[in-house]
CSV table of C-alpha atoms in Angstrom, one decimal:
chain,number,residue,atom,x,y,z
A,1,UNK,CA,-99.4,301.4,-57.9
A,2,UNK,CA,-98.1,303.2,-61.0
A,3,UNK,CA,-96.2,306.5,-61.0
A,4,UNK,CA,-94.9,308.7,-63.8
A,5,UNK,CA,-91.8,310.8,-62.9
A,6,UNK,CA,-91.2,313.8,-65.2
A,7,UNK,CA,-87.7,315.0,-64.2
A,8,UNK,CA,-84.7,316.1,-66.3
A,9,UNK,CA,-82.0,315.7,-63.7
A,10,UNK,CA,-80.6,312.2,-64.3
A,11,UNK,CA,-79.3,311.7,-60.7
A,12,UNK,CA,-82.4,312.9,-59.1
A,13,UNK,CA,-84.6,310.7,-61.4
A,14,UNK,CA,-82.5,307.7,-60.6
A,15,UNK,CA,-82.6,308.3,-56.9
A,16,UNK,CA,-86.4,308.8,-56.9
A,17,UNK,CA,-87.1,305.8,-59.2
A,18,UNK,CA,-84.9,303.5,-57.2
A,19,UNK,CA,-86.5,304.6,-53.9
A,20,UNK,CA,-90.0,304.2,-55.3
A,21,UNK,CA,-89.2,300.8,-56.7
A,22,UNK,CA,-88.1,299.7,-53.2
A,23,UNK,CA,-91.4,301.0,-51.9
A,24,UNK,CA,-93.1,298.7,-54.5
A,25,UNK,CA,-94.2,301.3,-57.0
A,26,UNK,CA,-94.0,300.8,-60.7
A,27,UNK,CA,-92.2,304.0,-61.7
A,28,UNK,CA,-91.8,305.2,-65.3
A,29,UNK,CA,-89.4,308.1,-65.9
A,30,UNK,CA,-89.3,310.6,-68.7
A,31,UNK,CA,-86.8,313.6,-68.9
A,32,UNK,CA,-88.7,316.1,-71.0
A,33,UNK,CA,-92.1,317.7,-71.9
A,34,UNK,CA,-92.6,315.9,-75.2
A,35,UNK,CA,-92.1,312.4,-73.8
A,36,UNK,CA,-94.3,313.2,-70.8
A,37,UNK,CA,-97.1,314.5,-72.9
A,38,UNK,CA,-97.0,311.3,-75.0
A,39,UNK,CA,-97.1,309.2,-71.8
A,40,UNK,CA,-100.1,310.9,-70.2
A,41,UNK,CA,-102.0,310.5,-73.4
A,42,UNK,CA,-101.3,306.8,-73.8
A,43,UNK,CA,-101.4,305.5,-70.2
A,44,UNK,CA,-103.1,306.0,-66.9
A,45,UNK,CA,-101.2,306.6,-63.7
A,46,UNK,CA,-102.0,306.7,-60.0
A,47,UNK,CA,-99.8,309.6,-59.5
A,48,UNK,CA,-97.7,312.0,-61.7
A,49,UNK,CA,-94.6,313.7,-60.3
A,50,UNK,CA,-93.7,316.7,-62.5
A,51,UNK,CA,-90.9,319.2,-62.4
A,52,UNK,CA,-92.0,322.6,-63.5
A,53,UNK,CA,-88.7,323.5,-65.3
A,54,UNK,CA,-88.3,321.1,-68.2
A,55,UNK,CA,-85.8,321.6,-71.0
A,56,UNK,CA,-88.5,321.8,-73.7
A,57,UNK,CA,-91.6,323.1,-71.9
A,58,UNK,CA,-93.3,323.9,-68.7
A,59,UNK,CA,-94.5,321.2,-66.3
A,60,UNK,CA,-97.6,323.3,-65.5
A,61,UNK,CA,-98.8,322.6,-69.0
A,62,UNK,CA,-98.6,318.9,-68.3
A,63,UNK,CA,-101.0,319.5,-65.4
A,64,UNK,CA,-103.3,321.6,-67.6
A,65,UNK,CA,-103.3,318.7,-70.2
A,66,UNK,CA,-104.2,316.1,-67.6
A,67,UNK,CA,-107.1,318.2,-66.2
A,68,UNK,CA,-108.3,319.1,-69.7
A,69,UNK,CA,-108.6,315.3,-70.4
A,70,UNK,CA,-110.6,314.8,-67.1
A,71,UNK,CA,-107.8,312.7,-65.6
A,72,UNK,CA,-108.2,311.5,-62.0
A,73,UNK,CA,-104.5,311.0,-61.6
A,74,UNK,CA,-102.8,312.5,-58.5
A,75,UNK,CA,-100.3,315.2,-59.2
A,76,UNK,CA,-97.3,316.4,-57.2
A,77,UNK,CA,-95.1,319.3,-58.4
A,78,UNK,CA,-91.4,319.2,-57.6
A,79,UNK,CA,-89.4,322.3,-58.4
A,80,UNK,CA,-86.2,324.0,-57.4
A,81,UNK,CA,-88.1,327.3,-57.6
A,82,UNK,CA,-89.2,328.4,-54.1
A,83,UNK,CA,-91.7,330.6,-55.7
A,84,UNK,CA,-95.1,331.3,-54.1
A,85,UNK,CA,-96.5,332.2,-57.5
A,86,UNK,CA,-95.5,328.8,-59.0
A,87,UNK,CA,-97.0,327.0,-56.0
A,88,UNK,CA,-100.3,328.9,-56.2
A,89,UNK,CA,-100.6,328.5,-59.9
A,90,UNK,CA,-99.9,324.7,-59.7
A,91,UNK,CA,-102.4,324.1,-57.0
A,92,UNK,CA,-105.0,326.3,-58.7
A,93,UNK,CA,-104.8,324.4,-62.0
A,94,UNK,CA,-105.2,321.1,-60.3
A,95,UNK,CA,-102.0,319.8,-58.6
A,96,UNK,CA,-102.6,318.0,-55.3
A,97,UNK,CA,-99.2,318.9,-53.7
A,98,UNK,CA,-96.0,320.8,-54.1
A,99,UNK,CA,-92.4,319.9,-52.9
A,100,UNK,CA,-89.5,322.3,-53.2
A,101,UNK,CA,-86.1,320.7,-54.0
A,102,UNK,CA,-84.2,319.4,-52.2
A,103,UNK,CA,-86.6,317.2,-50.3
A,104,UNK,CA,-86.4,313.9,-48.4
A,105,UNK,CA,-87.5,310.9,-50.5
A,106,UNK,CA,-89.4,309.5,-47.6
A,107,UNK,CA,-91.5,312.7,-47.6
A,108,UNK,CA,-92.2,312.3,-51.3
A,109,UNK,CA,-93.2,308.7,-50.7
A,110,UNK,CA,-95.6,309.6,-47.9
A,111,UNK,CA,-97.2,312.3,-50.0
A,112,UNK,CA,-97.7,309.9,-53.0
A,113,UNK,CA,-99.4,307.4,-50.7
A,114,UNK,CA,-101.6,310.0,-49.1
A,115,UNK,CA,-102.8,311.3,-52.5
A,116,UNK,CA,-103.5,307.9,-53.8
A,117,UNK,CA,-105.4,307.0,-50.6
A,118,UNK,CA,-107.4,310.2,-50.8
A,119,UNK,CA,-108.3,309.9,-54.4
A,120,UNK,CA,-109.1,306.2,-54.4
A,121,UNK,CA,-110.5,305.6,-51.0
A,122,UNK,CA,-111.5,308.9,-49.5
A,123,UNK,CA,-108.3,309.2,-47.4
A,124,UNK,CA,-108.9,306.1,-45.3
A,125,UNK,CA,-106.0,304.6,-43.5
A,126,UNK,CA,-107.4,301.2,-44.1
A,127,UNK,CA,-109.7,299.8,-46.8
A,128,UNK,CA,-112.5,297.4,-45.8
A,129,UNK,CA,-114.5,295.3,-48.1
A,130,UNK,CA,-116.6,292.8,-46.2
A,131,UNK,CA,-114.0,290.3,-44.8
A,132,UNK,CA,-111.1,291.8,-46.8
A,133,UNK,CA,-109.0,294.5,-45.0
A,134,UNK,CA,-106.2,296.4,-46.7
A,135,UNK,CA,-103.5,298.5,-45.0
A,136,UNK,CA,-102.1,300.8,-47.7
A,137,UNK,CA,-99.2,302.1,-45.7
A,138,UNK,CA,-98.0,298.6,-45.1
A,139,UNK,CA,-99.2,297.4,-48.5
A,140,UNK,CA,-100.7,294.4,-46.7
A,141,UNK,CA,-104.0,292.6,-47.4
A,142,UNK,CA,-105.9,290.4,-44.9
A,143,UNK,CA,-108.9,288.2,-44.9
A,144,UNK,CA,-110.6,287.5,-41.5
A,145,UNK,CA,-107.5,288.9,-39.8
A,146,UNK,CA,-105.1,286.6,-41.7
A,147,UNK,CA,-102.4,288.0,-44.0
A,148,UNK,CA,-102.9,286.9,-47.6
A,149,UNK,CA,-99.2,287.0,-48.4
A,150,UNK,CA,-99.8,288.7,-51.8
A,151,UNK,CA,-97.0,289.4,-54.2
A,152,UNK,CA,-96.5,293.0,-55.3
A,153,UNK,CA,-98.4,292.4,-58.5
A,154,UNK,CA,-101.2,290.6,-56.7
A,155,UNK,CA,-101.6,293.4,-54.2
A,156,UNK,CA,-101.7,296.0,-56.9
A,157,UNK,CA,-104.3,294.0,-58.8
A,158,UNK,CA,-106.5,293.5,-55.7
A,159,UNK,CA,-106.3,297.3,-55.1
A,160,UNK,CA,-107.2,298.0,-58.7
A,161,UNK,CA,-110.2,295.7,-58.5
A,162,UNK,CA,-111.5,297.1,-55.2
A,163,UNK,CA,-111.1,300.7,-56.4
A,164,UNK,CA,-113.1,299.8,-59.5
A,165,UNK,CA,-115.6,297.4,-58.0
A,166,UNK,CA,-118.8,296.8,-60.1
A,167,UNK,CA,-116.9,297.9,-63.2
A,168,UNK,CA,-115.7,295.6,-66.0
A,169,UNK,CA,-112.0,295.8,-66.4
A,170,UNK,CA,-110.6,294.6,-69.7
A,171,UNK,CA,-107.5,292.5,-69.8
A,172,UNK,CA,-105.8,295.3,-71.6
A,173,UNK,CA,-106.6,297.8,-68.8
A,174,UNK,CA,-105.3,295.4,-66.2
A,175,UNK,CA,-102.1,294.7,-68.1
A,176,UNK,CA,-101.5,298.4,-68.6
A,177,UNK,CA,-102.1,299.2,-65.0
A,178,UNK,CA,-99.7,296.5,-63.8
A,179,UNK,CA,-96.9,296.8,-66.4
A,180,UNK,CA,-97.3,300.3,-67.9
A,181,UNK,CA,-95.7,300.7,-71.3
A,182,UNK,CA,-93.9,297.3,-70.9
A,183,UNK,CA,-97.2,295.6,-71.5
A,184,UNK,CA,-96.5,295.8,-75.2
A,185,UNK,CA,-93.8,293.1,-74.7
A,186,UNK,CA,-96.3,290.5,-73.5
A,187,UNK,CA,-97.4,288.0,-76.2
A,188,UNK,CA,-100.5,286.9,-74.2
A,189,UNK,CA,-102.6,287.7,-71.2
A,190,UNK,CA,-101.9,284.4,-69.5
A,191,UNK,CA,-100.0,286.2,-66.7
A,192,UNK,CA,-103.3,288.1,-65.8
A,193,UNK,CA,-105.2,284.8,-65.4
A,194,UNK,CA,-102.3,283.5,-63.2
A,195,UNK,CA,-102.4,286.5,-60.9
A,196,UNK,CA,-106.2,286.4,-60.6
A,197,UNK,CA,-106.2,282.6,-60.0
A,198,UNK,CA,-103.6,283.2,-57.2
A,199,UNK,CA,-105.6,286.0,-55.6
A,200,UNK,CA,-108.8,284.0,-55.7
A,201,UNK,CA,-107.1,281.0,-54.1
A,202,UNK,CA,-105.5,283.0,-51.3
A,203,UNK,CA,-108.7,284.7,-50.4
A,204,UNK,CA,-110.8,281.5,-50.4
A,205,UNK,CA,-108.1,279.6,-48.4
A,206,UNK,CA,-108.5,282.2,-45.6
A,207,UNK,CA,-112.3,281.8,-45.6
A,208,UNK,CA,-113.2,284.7,-47.9
A,209,UNK,CA,-115.6,284.9,-50.8
A,210,UNK,CA,-114.7,284.9,-54.5
A,211,UNK,CA,-115.6,288.4,-55.7
A,212,UNK,CA,-113.7,288.3,-59.0
A,213,UNK,CA,-116.0,287.3,-61.8
A,214,UNK,CA,-115.0,286.6,-65.4
A,215,UNK,CA,-117.1,288.5,-67.9
A,216,UNK,CA,-116.6,286.4,-71.0
A,217,UNK,CA,-115.3,288.2,-74.0
A,218,UNK,CA,-114.7,291.4,-72.0
A,219,UNK,CA,-112.6,290.9,-68.9
A,220,UNK,CA,-113.2,290.8,-65.1
A,221,UNK,CA,-115.5,292.4,-62.5
A,222,UNK,CA,-115.0,292.7,-58.8
A,223,UNK,CA,-118.5,292.3,-57.3
A,224,UNK,CA,-120.7,290.7,-54.7
A,225,UNK,CA,-123.3,289.9,-57.3
A,226,UNK,CA,-122.9,286.4,-58.8
A,227,UNK,CA,-121.8,286.4,-62.4
């Protein structure tokens, strides 16, 4: 899962990003409005965490920009201001949640997961697709009751496929989802093929069906319909 943190306090940014990394999130960090605006226009995120008081702008305008572009990204406001007006404004223009500094990182983590679960899977505590069962809180995937033992990237990719089932996902979209702006450093998409091959094998080895179909010249589709 990919998160964008927009926060100008270096120590808080480091604390949050390190915590989320341990929780197996891909977390990108920007310290100002200009960089944040560039990021949200170039990349897609599962959740954006935005501070209202940025040195070169207002975080509320980041939310307005996301909503203007029709983004389905989850949004959490973090702010030192314990202002009811800020909270109401943020929620009215499209934020999903609001946390006042200081806050416990475990609470932020729980709220991120809740928003992603709600936006992608209707708030379900578990995701079921035929014989595949996923527990988002534990970041665990099973087939026929047996753990698949997925790596972090494999788990993220399986979630990405299931949340976009019946849609063709290009290699570029998959790479951007898994690696964010670091995808530009890759000189090929061989790593995507490797991850997909591993997921397929692990599912089939546990008695599951192969739902990932190659759409030649385009990308991949997660579907029950034979390709």
